[in-house]
Amino acid sequence: MQKNIERVFGVLLILLIVGCSPQPIVESPQVTNAPTAPTVPITTLTPTTIPPHPLAITVENGSSLKLQKTIGAGTVNDVAWSPQGDVIAVAQDFDISFYDSITLQVKEKIGFGGAEVVFSPDGLFLAIAKDKQIIFWDILKKTINQEITVDMARVDQVVYNSTGTSLAVLGDSRITEGDPPLVLELWDTKSWERVYTNREKLEANMAFSPDGETLAFISNADLLLIKSATGELQKIDLTWGNGSLVYINDDIMLKQYDHGQLTLMNLRTLENLNFINVEIGYHSG
């Protein structure tokens, strides 16, 4: 759905580089009465230890964060950081501004607006979605490089794969009250051809694998894995049901159920590896 985030002064930006120290995944006790499942090999799930950046936000320094400056004005539709971290793109209805991420000064502007913006993985292009149009802005040449029209009423989400060769677009099939059916399109950014379309009871949740070769999404309560280059179906899990998804690595996916349980799935075998019980609650203040 189109994001209309009313801001009085604009986007609040904290001049700290967001990061976190990766922690090894710790196996939790199985949920009572949960089916027995093989445990996850530690070597598979333990990420490479990387020292945190000196300016990273951590548990220790989180309480000391302070607002440094606000930028923008009026209604902000979307914000995107460049892959290099040196530029922030702020999309509004009638223009798009590029801010220096250190000084927070405007570097340049584009004379038209957009609802969704995302940088290509190499940082050379900015994809700008508005209604059913997606414009690809060449950052260096300061001109439009390509335009495509998607077969949906309104674009809600645009995602590049890690190599920048595929683009997944998720949007509303029609503009109406309530929650209209979603449409998923997969595009080849080399030929600018649509290679796949799905309209079958989609969930607003999709993700490319870290290597960029696979797109995962939920359709008709099933988990579908398709090739990013062609849209060819690779695997399907008919037992997925509802729940969000995120890749841990190319072979392991994390699924979150609404009732607070996480499941680790081996994507090669589609077997559940482990169940992790998560306490979900809400608090104020």
GROMACS .gro file of C-alpha atoms in nm:
model
  285
    1MET     CA    1   0.000   0.000   0.000
    2GLN     CA    2   0.127   0.348  -0.079
    3LYS     CA    3   0.303   0.491   0.216
    4ASN     CA    4   0.183   0.836   0.318
    5ILE     CA    5   0.388   0.921   0.621
    6GLU     CA    6   0.294   1.263   0.738
    7ARG     CA    7   0.598   1.434   0.876
    8VAL     CA    8   0.600   1.789   1.017
    9PHE     CA    9   0.966   1.847   0.948
   10GLY     CA   10   1.050   1.540   0.745
   11VAL     CA   11   1.262   1.238   0.796
   12LEU     CA   12   1.442   1.200   1.129
   13LEU     CA   13   1.795   1.087   1.068
   14ILE     CA   14   2.046   0.993   1.335
   15LEU     CA   15   2.408   1.043   1.241
   16LEU     CA   16   2.519   0.702   1.348
   17ILE     CA   17   2.590   0.407   1.127
   18VAL     CA   18   2.337   0.142   1.212
   19GLY     CA   19   2.486  -0.195   1.272
   20CYS     CA   20   2.494  -0.476   1.511
   21SER     CA   21   2.742  -0.735   1.617
   22PRO     CA   22   2.642  -1.071   1.470
   23GLN     CA   23   2.577  -1.327   1.738
   24PRO     CA   24   2.580  -1.703   1.696
   25ILE     CA   25   2.233  -1.852   1.683
   26VAL     CA   26   2.168  -2.038   2.008
   27GLU     CA   27   1.950  -2.344   1.997
   28SER     CA   28   1.643  -2.295   2.218
   29PRO     CA   29   1.444  -2.571   2.388
   30GLN     CA   30   1.174  -2.724   2.174
   31VAL     CA   31   0.819  -2.603   2.221
   32THR     CA   32   0.607  -2.838   2.431
   33ASN     CA   33   0.429  -3.094   2.215
   34ALA     CA   34   0.614  -2.967   1.905
   35PRO     CA   35   0.709  -3.239   1.657
   36THR     CA   36   1.057  -3.378   1.690
   37ALA     CA   37   1.292  -3.235   1.430
   38PRO     CA   38   1.664  -3.268   1.367
   39THR     CA   39   1.870  -2.989   1.512
   40VAL     CA   40   2.051  -2.742   1.289
   41PRO     CA   41   2.422  -2.803   1.238
   42ILE     CA   42   2.610  -2.529   1.419
   43THR     CA   43   2.844  -2.483   1.124
   44THR     CA   44   2.548  -2.403   0.901
   45LEU     CA   45   2.395  -2.129   1.114
   46THR     CA   46   2.690  -1.965   1.283
   47PRO     CA   47   2.776  -1.646   1.089
   48THR     CA   48   3.129  -1.522   1.043
   49THR     CA   49   3.229  -1.312   1.341
   50ILE     CA   50   3.283  -0.951   1.235
   51PRO     CA   51   3.389  -0.685   1.486
   52PRO     CA   52   3.124  -0.413   1.522
   53HIS     CA   53   3.188  -0.076   1.364
   54PRO     CA   54   3.307   0.184   1.617
   55LEU     CA   55   2.989   0.387   1.551
   56ALA     CA   56   2.751   0.092   1.546
   57ILE     CA   57   2.437   0.111   1.760
   58THR     CA   58   2.462  -0.155   2.030
   59VAL     CA   59   2.286  -0.249   2.350
   60GLU     CA   60   2.555  -0.064   2.542
   61ASN     CA   61   2.526   0.272   2.361
   62GLY     CA   62   2.162   0.264   2.250
   63SER     CA   63   2.042   0.481   2.538
   64SER     CA   64   2.281   0.761   2.439
   65LEU     CA   65   2.134   0.820   2.092
   66LYS     CA   66   2.032   1.179   2.024
   67LEU     CA   67   1.857   1.350   1.738
   68GLN     CA   68   2.112   1.538   1.529
   69LYS     CA   69   1.905   1.696   1.254
   70THR     CA   70   1.584   1.669   1.054
   71ILE     CA   71   1.561   1.698   0.677
   72GLY     CA   72   1.282   1.728   0.424
   73ALA     CA   73   0.942   1.886   0.460
   74GLY     CA   74   0.583   1.788   0.399
   75THR     CA   75   0.481   1.434   0.303
   76VAL     CA   76   0.762   1.181   0.264
   77ASN     CA   77   0.668   0.869   0.068
   78ASP     CA   78   0.988   0.669   0.090
   79VAL     CA   79   1.355   0.685   0.186
   80ALA     CA   80   1.649   0.482   0.049
   81TRP     CA   81   2.017   0.465   0.142
   82SER     CA   82   2.269   0.411  -0.134
   83PRO     CA   83   2.467   0.083  -0.108
   84GLN     CA   84   2.782   0.284  -0.038
   85GLY     CA   85   2.603   0.466   0.244
   86ASP     CA   86   2.700   0.814   0.125
   87VAL     CA   87   2.366   0.924  -0.024
   88ILE     CA   88   2.009   0.926   0.104
   89ALA     CA   89   1.724   0.951  -0.146
   90VAL     CA   90   1.402   1.105  -0.012
   91ALA     CA   91   1.092   1.062  -0.230
   92GLN     CA   92   0.801   1.303  -0.215
   93ASP     CA   93   0.502   1.361  -0.443
   94PHE     CA   94   0.665   1.620  -0.669
   95ASP     CA   95   1.040   1.568  -0.638
   96ILE     CA   96   1.315   1.339  -0.513
   97SER     CA   97   1.606   1.481  -0.318
   98PHE     CA   98   1.953   1.332  -0.276
   99TYR     CA   99   2.116   1.418   0.059
  100ASP     CA  100   2.476   1.376   0.162
  101SER     CA  101   2.454   1.127   0.449
  102ILE     CA  102   2.727   1.304   0.649
  103THR     CA  103   2.638   1.672   0.610
  104LEU     CA  104   2.268   1.613   0.538
  105GLN     CA  105   2.286   1.883   0.273
  106VAL     CA  106   2.093   1.845  -0.053
  107LYS     CA  107   2.329   1.738  -0.332
  108GLU     CA  108   2.075   1.743  -0.614
  109LYS     CA  109   1.707   1.699  -0.694
  110ILE     CA  110   1.496   1.522  -0.954
  111GLY     CA  111   1.204   1.726  -1.082
  112PHE     CA  112   0.942   1.453  -1.041
  113GLY     CA  113   0.825   1.250  -0.745
  114GLY     CA  114   0.760   0.888  -0.658
  115ALA     CA  115   0.599   0.656  -0.408
  116GLU     CA  116   0.879   0.397  -0.377
  117VAL     CA  117   1.252   0.431  -0.435
  118VAL     CA  118   1.535   0.177  -0.424
  119PHE     CA  119   1.899   0.190  -0.534
  120SER     CA  120   2.047  -0.076  -0.760
  121PRO     CA  121   2.308  -0.292  -0.581
  122ASP     CA  122   2.593  -0.107  -0.754
  123GLY     CA  123   2.446   0.231  -0.657
  124LEU     CA  124   2.443   0.356  -1.016
  125PHE     CA  125   2.067   0.366  -1.063
  126LEU     CA  126   1.763   0.463  -0.859
  127ALA     CA  127   1.437   0.282  -0.932
  128ILE     CA  128   1.143   0.519  -0.882
  129ALA     CA  129   0.791   0.374  -0.871
  130LYS     CA  130   0.472   0.574  -0.900
  131ASP     CA  131   0.134   0.419  -0.977
  132LYS     CA  132   0.212   0.158  -1.248
  133GLN     CA  133   0.531   0.319  -1.381
  134ILE     CA  134   0.887   0.245  -1.272
  135ILE     CA  135   1.158   0.487  -1.385
  136PHE     CA  136   1.528   0.403  -1.361
  137TRP     CA  137   1.735   0.715  -1.297
  138ASP     CA  138   2.104   0.714  -1.394
  139ILE     CA  139   2.282   0.869  -1.095
  140LEU     CA  140   2.599   0.970  -1.283
  141LYS     CA  141   2.442   1.091  -1.607
  142LYS     CA  142   2.149   1.253  -1.423
  143THR     CA  143   1.898   1.128  -1.675
  144ILE     CA  144   1.632   0.861  -1.721
  145ASN     CA  145   1.792   0.534  -1.829
  146GLN     CA  146   1.483   0.315  -1.865
  147GLU     CA  147   1.108   0.307  -1.799
  148ILE     CA  148   0.878   0.009  -1.759
  149THR     CA  149   0.503  -0.025  -1.710
  150VAL     CA  150   0.380  -0.300  -1.479
  151ASP     CA  151   0.042  -0.473  -1.506
  152MET     CA  152  -0.095  -0.357  -1.173
  153ALA     CA  153  -0.281  -0.053  -1.046
  154ARG     CA  154  -0.018   0.060  -0.796
  155VAL     CA  155   0.333  -0.050  -0.701
  156ASP     CA  156   0.387  -0.121  -0.332
  157GLN     CA  157   0.733  -0.276  -0.323
  158VAL     CA  158   1.036  -0.295  -0.552
  159VAL     CA  159   1.329  -0.526  -0.474
  160TYR     CA  160   1.654  -0.592  -0.662
  161ASN     CA  161   1.837  -0.920  -0.631
  162SER     CA  162   2.198  -0.902  -0.509
  163THR     CA  163   2.346  -0.902  -0.859
  164GLY     CA  164   2.111  -0.635  -0.992
  165THR     CA  165   2.002  -0.858  -1.281
  166SER     CA  166   1.647  -0.921  -1.154
  167LEU     CA  167   1.378  -0.694  -1.019
  168ALA     CA  168   1.073  -0.812  -0.823
  169VAL     CA  169   0.770  -0.583  -0.813
  170LEU     CA  170   0.474  -0.634  -0.580
  171GLY     CA  171   0.162  -0.419  -0.600
  172ASP     CA  172  -0.215  -0.387  -0.588
  173SER     CA  173  -0.422  -0.534  -0.867
  174ARG     CA  174  -0.670  -0.248  -0.834
  175ILE     CA  175  -0.719   0.067  -0.631
  176THR     CA  176  -1.008   0.010  -0.395
  177GLU     CA  177  -1.100   0.017  -0.029
  178GLY     CA  178  -0.979  -0.264   0.194
  179ASP     CA  179  -0.704  -0.501   0.084
  180PRO     CA  180  -0.715  -0.560  -0.291
  181PRO     CA  181  -0.548  -0.872  -0.437
  182LEU     CA  182  -0.174  -0.843  -0.492
  183VAL     CA  183   0.025  -0.896  -0.811
  184LEU     CA  184   0.388  -1.011  -0.835
  185GLU     CA  185   0.603  -0.946  -1.142
  186LEU     CA  186   0.963  -1.052  -1.201
  187TRP     CA  187   1.172  -0.855  -1.453
  188ASP     CA  188   1.504  -0.920  -1.623
  189THR     CA  189   1.699  -0.592  -1.600
  190LYS     CA  190   1.929  -0.683  -1.888
  191SER     CA  191   1.657  -0.736  -2.148
  192TRP     CA  192   1.388  -0.538  -1.960
  193GLU     CA  193   1.145  -0.821  -2.017
  194ARG     CA  194   0.883  -0.948  -1.774
  195VAL     CA  195   0.973  -1.313  -1.710
  196TYR     CA  196   0.710  -1.407  -1.450
  197THR     CA  197   0.370  -1.296  -1.317
  198ASN     CA  198   0.166  -1.431  -1.025
  199ARG     CA  199  -0.182  -1.326  -0.909
  200GLU     CA  200  -0.266  -1.625  -0.689
  201LYS     CA  201  -0.357  -1.501  -0.338
  202LEU     CA  202  -0.020  -1.348  -0.262
  203GLU     CA  203   0.112  -1.241   0.076
  204ALA     CA  204   0.296  -0.907   0.103
  205ASN     CA  205   0.622  -1.086   0.173
  206MET     CA  206   0.901  -1.181  -0.071
  207ALA     CA  207   1.278  -1.215  -0.060
  208PHE     CA  208   1.568  -1.294  -0.292
  209SER     CA  209   1.828  -1.545  -0.183
  210PRO     CA  210   2.165  -1.393  -0.086
  211ASP     CA  211   2.325  -1.521  -0.408
  212GLY     CA  212   2.045  -1.356  -0.608
  213GLU     CA  213   1.948  -1.674  -0.794
  214THR     CA  214   1.615  -1.749  -0.624
  215LEU     CA  215   1.301  -1.551  -0.536
  216ALA     CA  216   1.090  -1.679  -0.246
  217PHE     CA  217   0.731  -1.572  -0.185
  218ILE     CA  218   0.399  -1.701  -0.051
  219SER     CA  219   0.108  -1.781  -0.284
  220ASN     CA  220  -0.210  -1.965  -0.185
  221ALA     CA  221  -0.048  -2.027   0.156
  222ASP     CA  222   0.235  -2.219  -0.017
  223LEU     CA  223   0.603  -2.126  -0.023
  224LEU     CA  224   0.726  -2.093  -0.382
  225LEU     CA  225   1.091  -2.077  -0.488
  226ILE     CA  226   1.148  -1.964  -0.846
  227LYS     CA  227   1.458  -1.888  -1.052
  228SER     CA  228   1.530  -1.516  -1.059
  229ALA     CA  229   1.648  -1.522  -1.420
  230THR     CA  230   1.355  -1.709  -1.574
  231GLY     CA  231   1.072  -1.741  -1.321
  232GLU     CA  232   1.094  -2.120  -1.348
  233LEU     CA  233   0.952  -2.300  -1.045
  234GLN     CA  234   1.228  -2.470  -0.846
  235LYS     CA  235   1.048  -2.592  -0.536
  236ILE     CA  236   0.716  -2.557  -0.356
  237ASP     CA  237   0.625  -2.622   0.006
  238LEU     CA  238   0.253  -2.700   0.037
  239THR     CA  239   0.268  -2.700   0.418
  240TRP     CA  240   0.388  -2.341   0.462
  241GLY     CA  241   0.058  -2.178   0.567
  242ASN     CA  242   0.087  -1.821   0.692
  243GLY     CA  243   0.392  -1.643   0.824
  244SER     CA  244   0.673  -1.413   0.716
  245LEU     CA  245   1.002  -1.533   0.568
  246VAL     CA  246   1.365  -1.428   0.565
  247TYR     CA  247   1.680  -1.592   0.430
  248ILE     CA  248   1.953  -1.690   0.678
  249ASN     CA  249   2.174  -1.807   0.391
  250ASP     CA  250   2.116  -1.963   0.050
  251ASP     CA  251   2.009  -2.294   0.204
  252ILE     CA  252   1.836  -2.194   0.528
  253MET     CA  253   1.519  -1.988   0.569
  254LEU     CA  254   1.361  -1.852   0.886
  255LYS     CA  255   0.981  -1.853   0.910
  256GLN     CA  256   0.787  -1.657   1.170
  257TYR     CA  257   0.437  -1.763   1.266
  258ASP     CA  258   0.181  -1.519   1.402
  259HIS     CA  259   0.166  -1.704   1.734
  260GLY     CA  260   0.532  -1.642   1.813
  261GLN     CA  261   0.713  -1.950   1.688
  262LEU     CA  262   1.012  -1.941   1.456
  263THR     CA  263   1.100  -2.230   1.230
  264LEU     CA  264   1.427  -2.293   1.051
  265MET     CA  265   1.380  -2.469   0.715
  266ASN     CA  266   1.634  -2.648   0.498
  267LEU     CA  267   1.551  -2.520   0.149
  268ARG     CA  268   1.725  -2.813  -0.020
  269THR     CA  269   1.497  -3.069   0.144
  270LEU     CA  270   1.211  -2.842   0.262
  271GLU     CA  271   1.243  -3.001   0.606
  272ASN     CA  272   1.192  -2.810   0.929
  273LEU     CA  273   1.521  -2.815   1.117
  274ASN     CA  274   1.431  -2.657   1.446
  275PHE     CA  275   1.152  -2.480   1.633
  276ILE     CA  276   1.225  -2.171   1.838
  277ASN     CA  277   0.966  -2.034   2.076
  278VAL     CA  278   0.955  -1.654   2.088
  279GLU     CA  279   0.769  -1.455   2.349
  280ILE     CA  280   0.567  -1.181   2.181
  281GLY     CA  281   0.418  -0.898   2.379
  282TYR     CA  282   0.335  -0.531   2.361
  283HIS     CA  283   0.424  -0.256   2.600
  284SER     CA  284   0.405   0.122   2.612
  285GLY     CA  285   0.625   0.387   2.756
   0.00000   0.00000   0.00000
